[in-house]
């Protein structure tokens, strides 16, 4: 009889008892909790640290999908001109080298990782860690229509589970923290404070609320008694002081929406009748407000007193606010008109358009379903689902890209294939979000399985 | 058209709601497994009762005392922040271990742990853990396994955790845990076997 297992058991228990014996004599120090780290400053730092980063590689265990037998590694190298990660799951991952070219790169087949496990994108070299467990028919996605699912210091992630609600995750430990019992006017209209890492803002009814995820206390920030259907559809200014809201104010106009510019520091508000339907945004500096007409896509720019500046922008589709080379800009995806591209930046002072990713900068026509994610820092993350016809595959299809908007020449990095199967289901989208220091990107994906979506985390060097 | 400032209401405060969605539930445990019963304890009491076991688990997983103290400190800080919620779980220690297991995997952490640990030690005298060479070899071989296998082995042998408890901590199925243990043992038997036969119990 082979007695190795018995000997092995003995060896393991003996090794255990040995270490326990050593620890028995160790005194227990007084507990002093670590201090939270503050928001990381410096947009350029995040991009600089991207180059030469080192990533941990762990075995790919697809046991969530194949119960009895954890899957082995079957990644293959796609057509690419830059180096790709090795397929051997036990090997050390090579340093991440950002892909910045505009070559067509088809996705490689990569087994879906189990929760807490990682998968390397062989084409782009990035590593995605799966954070969540979605049941069949469930979609767990980063939530944010026009902001970031990451909090102010990048330590927390706000997700939404269809049929469930908002969920909070700790980014560093990659663990579920708990549900978030809030009821915003729309599930996507919840925004992290850009300055307080534990505070969420949202509106509902006639009130603007804040929710502290640590104390789990909800406070009314302000009430607008004459407003019906108050909505906050974009994050506040980057100092956390100014908010762009919209509501129906029958006293002003029963037919059109009212745009509100609210300043928290002195509890002041200015309002103006804006349009039939649309979204309200405030610029990072708080000096400019915008109303995006829901029908035409035309964006009217106001100053902080809600006086029209005379600048209008043809946004084309959903717009968000960012900064470009130190200036407030409206970023949008343009499908024609002034500029065509996945990321078009409109200067809010001059109205001038810059093609950051688009035809003018060598990229193809923006894919359908393109979404932009912004944060309280000059980073923009771009994502679009895959297309069904691989023979028509082009740059941007099924990809996640990160844009550093801080310098004169915007830096664009192609991060990963998102493996999101095109579908009519609204939640089957990448919903990519970027952290304020630009070193983490979260996205949702069905991993081409179609029946559910989980959230994944790409971590770049810190 | 602009309008004057609108009425702003005073703030109000709602009662804090107890947390929901507890994800750690202690399954029925094997007779020989003995996780610490910490549910309902105050944090300091829990900390003092579980500290050595946590550091030991982290030491087994990382091979470095400073790194072990570092991941423990981080995991315990997380637990401390959420203790009101976690203390209501059936097995709060399992939550802490899940966090610690995840934190121990970070390669980047290894680059900074030494400095952080020394800073944290400050005036505290370092009490080194010095297991025998044989024990070091055994745990080195365990750490060389694929991550999930090494974690399952560590939780089973160091922690005396049951299959169900390990599944909860690693957030995977019980069959997966059994597979990890089976493969882990097989790999260890291969790597330790020749050395074991050379200088171990077979010769005694």
PDB file of N, CA and C in Angstrom, chain A residues 64-118:
ATOM      1  N   UNK A  64     -16.794  27.867 -11.255  1.00  0.00           N
ATOM      2  CA  UNK A  64     -18.143  28.379 -11.117  1.00  0.00           C
ATOM      3  C   UNK A  64     -19.011  27.889 -12.261  1.00  0.00           C
ATOM      4  N   UNK A  65     -18.405  27.584 -13.399  1.00  0.00           N
ATOM      5  CA  UNK A  65     -19.169  27.155 -14.554  1.00  0.00           C
ATOM      6  C   UNK A  65     -19.057  25.665 -14.783  1.00  0.00           C
ATOM      7  N   UNK A  66     -17.942  25.086 -14.370  1.00  0.00           N
ATOM      8  CA  UNK A  66     -17.759  23.647 -14.483  1.00  0.00           C
ATOM      9  C   UNK A  66     -17.486  23.156 -13.090  1.00  0.00           C
ATOM     10  N   UNK A  67     -18.466  22.584 -12.445  1.00  0.00           N
ATOM     11  CA  UNK A  67     -18.403  22.351 -11.018  1.00  0.00           C
ATOM     12  C   UNK A  67     -17.284  21.433 -10.582  1.00  0.00           C
ATOM     13  N   UNK A  68     -17.180  20.264 -11.210  1.00  0.00           N
ATOM     14  CA  UNK A  68     -16.299  19.250 -10.651  1.00  0.00           C
ATOM     15  C   UNK A  68     -14.851  19.471 -11.003  1.00  0.00           C
ATOM     16  N   UNK A  69     -14.598  19.962 -12.203  1.00  0.00           N
ATOM     17  CA  UNK A  69     -13.228  20.010 -12.655  1.00  0.00           C
ATOM     18  C   UNK A  69     -12.831  21.441 -12.949  1.00  0.00           C
ATOM     19  N   UNK A  70     -11.974  22.042 -12.146  1.00  0.00           N
ATOM     20  CA  UNK A  70     -11.485  23.366 -12.498  1.00  0.00           C
ATOM     21  C   UNK A  70     -10.827  23.328 -13.857  1.00  0.00           C
ATOM     22  N   UNK A  71     -11.114  24.337 -14.694  1.00  0.00           N
ATOM     23  CA  UNK A  71     -10.620  24.340 -16.065  1.00  0.00           C
ATOM     24  C   UNK A  71      -9.138  24.615 -16.091  1.00  0.00           C
ATOM     25  N   UNK A  72      -8.495  24.063 -17.075  1.00  0.00           N
ATOM     26  CA  UNK A  72      -7.090  24.380 -17.290  1.00  0.00           C
ATOM     27  C   UNK A  72      -6.996  25.617 -18.133  1.00  0.00           C
ATOM     28  N   UNK A  73      -5.821  25.997 -18.527  1.00  0.00           N
ATOM     29  CA  UNK A  73      -5.665  27.207 -19.310  1.00  0.00           C
ATOM     30  C   UNK A  73      -5.651  26.869 -20.784  1.00  0.00           C
ATOM     31  N   UNK A  74      -6.447  27.569 -21.522  1.00  0.00           N
ATOM     32  CA  UNK A  74      -6.551  27.284 -22.944  1.00  0.00           C
ATOM     33  C   UNK A  74      -6.357  28.532 -23.775  1.00  0.00           C
ATOM     34  N   UNK A  75      -5.778  29.572 -23.209  1.00  0.00           N
ATOM     35  CA  UNK A  75      -5.644  30.820 -23.949  1.00  0.00           C
ATOM     36  C   UNK A  75      -4.743  30.629 -25.149  1.00  0.00           C
ATOM     37  N   UNK A  76      -5.124  31.248 -26.210  1.00  0.00           N
ATOM     38  CA  UNK A  76      -4.286  31.209 -27.403  1.00  0.00           C
ATOM     39  C   UNK A  76      -3.892  32.620 -27.761  1.00  0.00           C
ATOM     40  N   UNK A  77      -2.826  32.739 -28.468  1.00  0.00           N
ATOM     41  CA  UNK A  77      -2.336  34.053 -28.827  1.00  0.00           C
ATOM     42  C   UNK A  77      -3.034  34.532 -30.087  1.00  0.00           C
ATOM     43  N   UNK A  78      -3.596  35.730 -30.014  1.00  0.00           N
ATOM     44  CA  UNK A  78      -4.286  36.260 -31.182  1.00  0.00           C
ATOM     45  C   UNK A  78      -3.285  36.943 -32.088  1.00  0.00           C
ATOM     46  N   UNK A  79      -3.782  37.400 -33.232  1.00  0.00           N
ATOM     47  CA  UNK A  79      -2.914  38.105 -34.171  1.00  0.00           C
ATOM     48  C   UNK A  79      -2.549  39.437 -33.563  1.00  0.00           C
ATOM     49  N   UNK A  80      -1.289  39.639 -33.295  1.00  0.00           N
ATOM     50  CA  UNK A  80      -0.864  40.894 -32.691  1.00  0.00           C
ATOM     51  C   UNK A  80       0.608  41.056 -32.957  1.00  0.00           C
ATOM     52  N   UNK A  81       1.030  42.279 -32.935  1.00  0.00           N
ATOM     53  CA  UNK A  81       2.439  42.529 -33.204  1.00  0.00           C
ATOM     54  C   UNK A  81       3.247  42.722 -31.943  1.00  0.00           C
ATOM     55  N   UNK A  82       2.590  42.993 -30.824  1.00  0.00           N
ATOM     56  CA  UNK A  82       3.322  43.162 -29.577  1.00  0.00           C
ATOM     57  C   UNK A  82       3.318  41.870 -28.800  1.00  0.00           C
ATOM     58  N   UNK A  83       4.129  41.792 -27.773  1.00  0.00           N
ATOM     59  CA  UNK A  83       4.255  40.560 -27.003  1.00  0.00           C
ATOM     60  C   UNK A  83       2.980  40.278 -26.260  1.00  0.00           C
ATOM     61  N   UNK A  84       2.647  39.012 -26.119  1.00  0.00           N
ATOM     62  CA  UNK A  84       1.448  38.597 -25.403  1.00  0.00           C
ATOM     63  C   UNK A  84       1.866  37.768 -24.198  1.00  0.00           C
ATOM     64  N   UNK A  85       0.953  37.624 -23.250  1.00  0.00           N
ATOM     65  CA  UNK A  85       1.253  36.861 -22.041  1.00  0.00           C
ATOM     66  C   UNK A  85       1.312  35.385 -22.374  1.00  0.00           C
ATOM     67  N   UNK A  86       2.109  34.627 -21.667  1.00  0.00           N
ATOM     68  CA  UNK A  86       2.183  33.188 -21.920  1.00  0.00           C
ATOM     69  C   UNK A  86       0.905  32.505 -21.507  1.00  0.00           C
ATOM     70  N   UNK A  87       0.612  31.372 -22.151  1.00  0.00           N
ATOM     71  CA  UNK A  87      -0.639  30.673 -21.871  1.00  0.00           C
ATOM     72  C   UNK A  87      -0.542  29.843 -20.616  1.00  0.00           C
ATOM     73  N   UNK A  88       0.641  29.533 -20.145  1.00  0.00           N
ATOM     74  CA  UNK A  88       0.817  28.689 -18.983  1.00  0.00           C
ATOM     75  C   UNK A  88       0.371  29.437 -17.733  1.00  0.00           C
ATOM     76  N   UNK A  89      -0.631  28.918 -17.065  1.00  0.00           N
ATOM     77  CA  UNK A  89      -1.186  29.651 -15.937  1.00  0.00           C
ATOM     78  C   UNK A  89      -0.237  29.654 -14.753  1.00  0.00           C
ATOM     79  N   UNK A  90       0.746  28.761 -14.719  1.00  0.00           N
ATOM     80  CA  UNK A  90       1.647  28.733 -13.589  1.00  0.00           C
ATOM     81  C   UNK A  90       2.828  29.662 -13.793  1.00  0.00           C
ATOM     82  N   UNK A  91       2.984  30.236 -14.989  1.00  0.00           N
ATOM     83  CA  UNK A  91       4.137  31.082 -15.259  1.00  0.00           C
ATOM     84  C   UNK A  91       3.901  32.466 -14.686  1.00  0.00           C
ATOM     85  N   UNK A  92       4.965  33.191 -14.532  1.00  0.00           N
ATOM     86  CA  UNK A  92       4.868  34.555 -14.039  1.00  0.00           C
ATOM     87  C   UNK A  92       4.414  35.458 -15.178  1.00  0.00           C
ATOM     88  N   UNK A  93       3.469  36.377 -14.902  1.00  0.00           N
ATOM     89  CA  UNK A  93       2.983  37.278 -15.931  1.00  0.00           C
ATOM     90  C   UNK A  93       4.080  38.265 -16.290  1.00  0.00           C
ATOM     91  N   UNK A  94       4.219  38.576 -17.579  1.00  0.00           N
ATOM     92  CA  UNK A  94       5.219  39.569 -17.967  1.00  0.00           C
ATOM     93  C   UNK A  94       4.752  40.953 -17.549  1.00  0.00           C
ATOM     94  N   UNK A  95       5.695  41.883 -17.541  1.00  0.00           N
ATOM     95  CA  UNK A  95       5.340  43.255 -17.223  1.00  0.00           C
ATOM     96  C   UNK A  95       4.339  43.754 -18.259  1.00  0.00           C
ATOM     97  N   UNK A  96       3.368  44.538 -17.778  1.00  0.00           N
ATOM     98  CA  UNK A  96       2.324  45.049 -18.658  1.00  0.00           C
ATOM     99  C   UNK A  96       2.909  46.128 -19.541  1.00  0.00           C
ATOM    100  N   UNK A  97       2.816  45.958 -20.849  1.00  0.00           N
ATOM    101  CA  UNK A  97       3.274  46.978 -21.772  1.00  0.00           C
ATOM    102  C   UNK A  97       2.064  47.518 -22.501  1.00  0.00           C
ATOM    103  N   UNK A  98       1.712  48.760 -22.270  1.00  0.00           N
ATOM    104  CA  UNK A  98       0.495  49.320 -22.852  1.00  0.00           C
ATOM    105  C   UNK A  98       0.501  49.243 -24.375  1.00  0.00           C
ATOM    106  N   UNK A  99      -0.631  48.872 -24.933  1.00  0.00           N
ATOM    107  CA  UNK A  99      -0.805  48.830 -26.379  1.00  0.00           C
ATOM    108  C   UNK A  99      -1.383  50.150 -26.835  1.00  0.00           C
ATOM    109  N   UNK A 100      -0.680  50.811 -27.701  1.00  0.00           N
ATOM    110  CA  UNK A 100      -1.121  52.143 -28.127  1.00  0.00           C
ATOM    111  C   UNK A 100      -1.300  52.238 -29.641  1.00  0.00           C
ATOM    112  N   UNK A 101      -1.124  51.115 -30.330  1.00  0.00           N
ATOM    113  CA  UNK A 101      -1.255  51.192 -31.772  1.00  0.00           C
ATOM    114  C   UNK A 101      -2.717  51.199 -32.185  1.00  0.00           C
ATOM    115  N   UNK A 102      -2.949  51.243 -33.479  1.00  0.00           N
ATOM    116  CA  UNK A 102      -4.316  51.230 -34.004  1.00  0.00           C
ATOM    117  C   UNK A 102      -4.415  50.072 -34.993  1.00  0.00           C
ATOM    118  N   UNK A 103      -3.867  48.917 -34.594  1.00  0.00           N
ATOM    119  CA  UNK A 103      -3.969  47.707 -35.406  1.00  0.00           C
ATOM    120  C   UNK A 103      -5.208  46.924 -34.998  1.00  0.00           C
ATOM    121  N   UNK A 104      -5.793  46.259 -35.966  1.00  0.00           N
ATOM    122  CA  UNK A 104      -6.950  45.422 -35.669  1.00  0.00           C
ATOM    123  C   UNK A 104      -6.476  44.218 -34.851  1.00  0.00           C
ATOM    124  N   UNK A 105      -7.113  43.986 -33.743  1.00  0.00           N
ATOM    125  CA  UNK A 105      -6.723  42.877 -32.866  1.00  0.00           C
ATOM    126  C   UNK A 105      -7.977  42.094 -32.492  1.00  0.00           C
ATOM    127  N   UNK A 106      -8.035  40.890 -32.965  1.00  0.00           N
ATOM    128  CA  UNK A 106      -9.177  40.053 -32.628  1.00  0.00           C
ATOM    129  C   UNK A 106      -9.004  39.479 -31.227  1.00  0.00           C
ATOM    130  N   UNK A 107     -10.088  39.283 -30.511  1.00  0.00           N
ATOM    131  CA  UNK A 107      -9.963  38.717 -29.163  1.00  0.00           C
ATOM    132  C   UNK A 107      -9.578  37.248 -29.216  1.00  0.00           C
ATOM    133  N   UNK A 108      -8.844  36.813 -28.199  1.00  0.00           N
ATOM    134  CA  UNK A 108      -8.490  35.403 -28.062  1.00  0.00           C
ATOM    135  C   UNK A 108      -9.491  34.722 -27.150  1.00  0.00           C
ATOM    136  N   UNK A 109      -9.611  33.432 -27.296  1.00  0.00           N
ATOM    137  CA  UNK A 109     -10.481  32.685 -26.399  1.00  0.00           C
ATOM    138  C   UNK A 109      -9.808  32.544 -25.043  1.00  0.00           C
ATOM    139  N   UNK A 110     -10.463  33.024 -24.044  1.00  0.00           N
ATOM    140  CA  UNK A 110      -9.933  32.922 -22.687  1.00  0.00           C
ATOM    141  C   UNK A 110     -11.029  32.349 -21.800  1.00  0.00           C
ATOM    142  N   UNK A 111     -10.748  31.276 -21.083  1.00  0.00           N
ATOM    143  CA  UNK A 111     -11.786  30.714 -20.203  1.00  0.00           C
ATOM    144  C   UNK A 111     -12.213  31.750 -19.164  1.00  0.00           C
ATOM    145  N   UNK A 112     -13.479  31.784 -18.841  1.00  0.00           N
ATOM    146  CA  UNK A 112     -13.920  32.752 -17.836  1.00  0.00           C
ATOM    147  C   UNK A 112     -13.338  32.417 -16.476  1.00  0.00           C
ATOM    148  N   UNK A 113     -12.807  33.384 -15.778  1.00  0.00           N
ATOM    149  CA  UNK A 113     -12.260  33.099 -14.457  1.00  0.00           C
ATOM    150  C   UNK A 113     -13.370  32.930 -13.441  1.00  0.00           C
ATOM    151  N   UNK A 114     -13.100  32.162 -12.414  1.00  0.00           N
ATOM    152  CA  UNK A 114     -14.024  32.067 -11.291  1.00  0.00           C
ATOM    153  C   UNK A 114     -13.894  33.340 -10.456  1.00  0.00           C
ATOM    154  N   UNK A 115     -14.818  33.521  -9.552  1.00  0.00           N
ATOM    155  CA  UNK A 115     -14.756  34.715  -8.715  1.00  0.00           C
ATOM    156  C   UNK A 115     -13.441  34.730  -7.937  1.00  0.00           C
ATOM    157  N   UNK A 116     -12.837  35.898  -7.851  1.00  0.00           N
ATOM    158  CA  UNK A 116     -11.534  36.122  -7.226  1.00  0.00           C
ATOM    159  C   UNK A 116     -10.372  35.622  -8.055  1.00  0.00           C
ATOM    160  N   UNK A 117     -10.650  34.966  -9.154  1.00  0.00           N
ATOM    161  CA  UNK A 117      -9.583  34.500 -10.018  1.00  0.00           C
ATOM    162  C   UNK A 117      -9.348  35.526 -11.133  1.00  0.00           C
ATOM    163  N   UNK A 118      -8.196  35.396 -11.764  1.00  0.00           N
ATOM    164  CA  UNK A 118      -7.844  36.365 -12.795  1.00  0.00           C
ATOM    165  C   UNK A 118      -7.705  35.690 -14.148  1.00  0.00           C
TER     166      UNK A 118
END
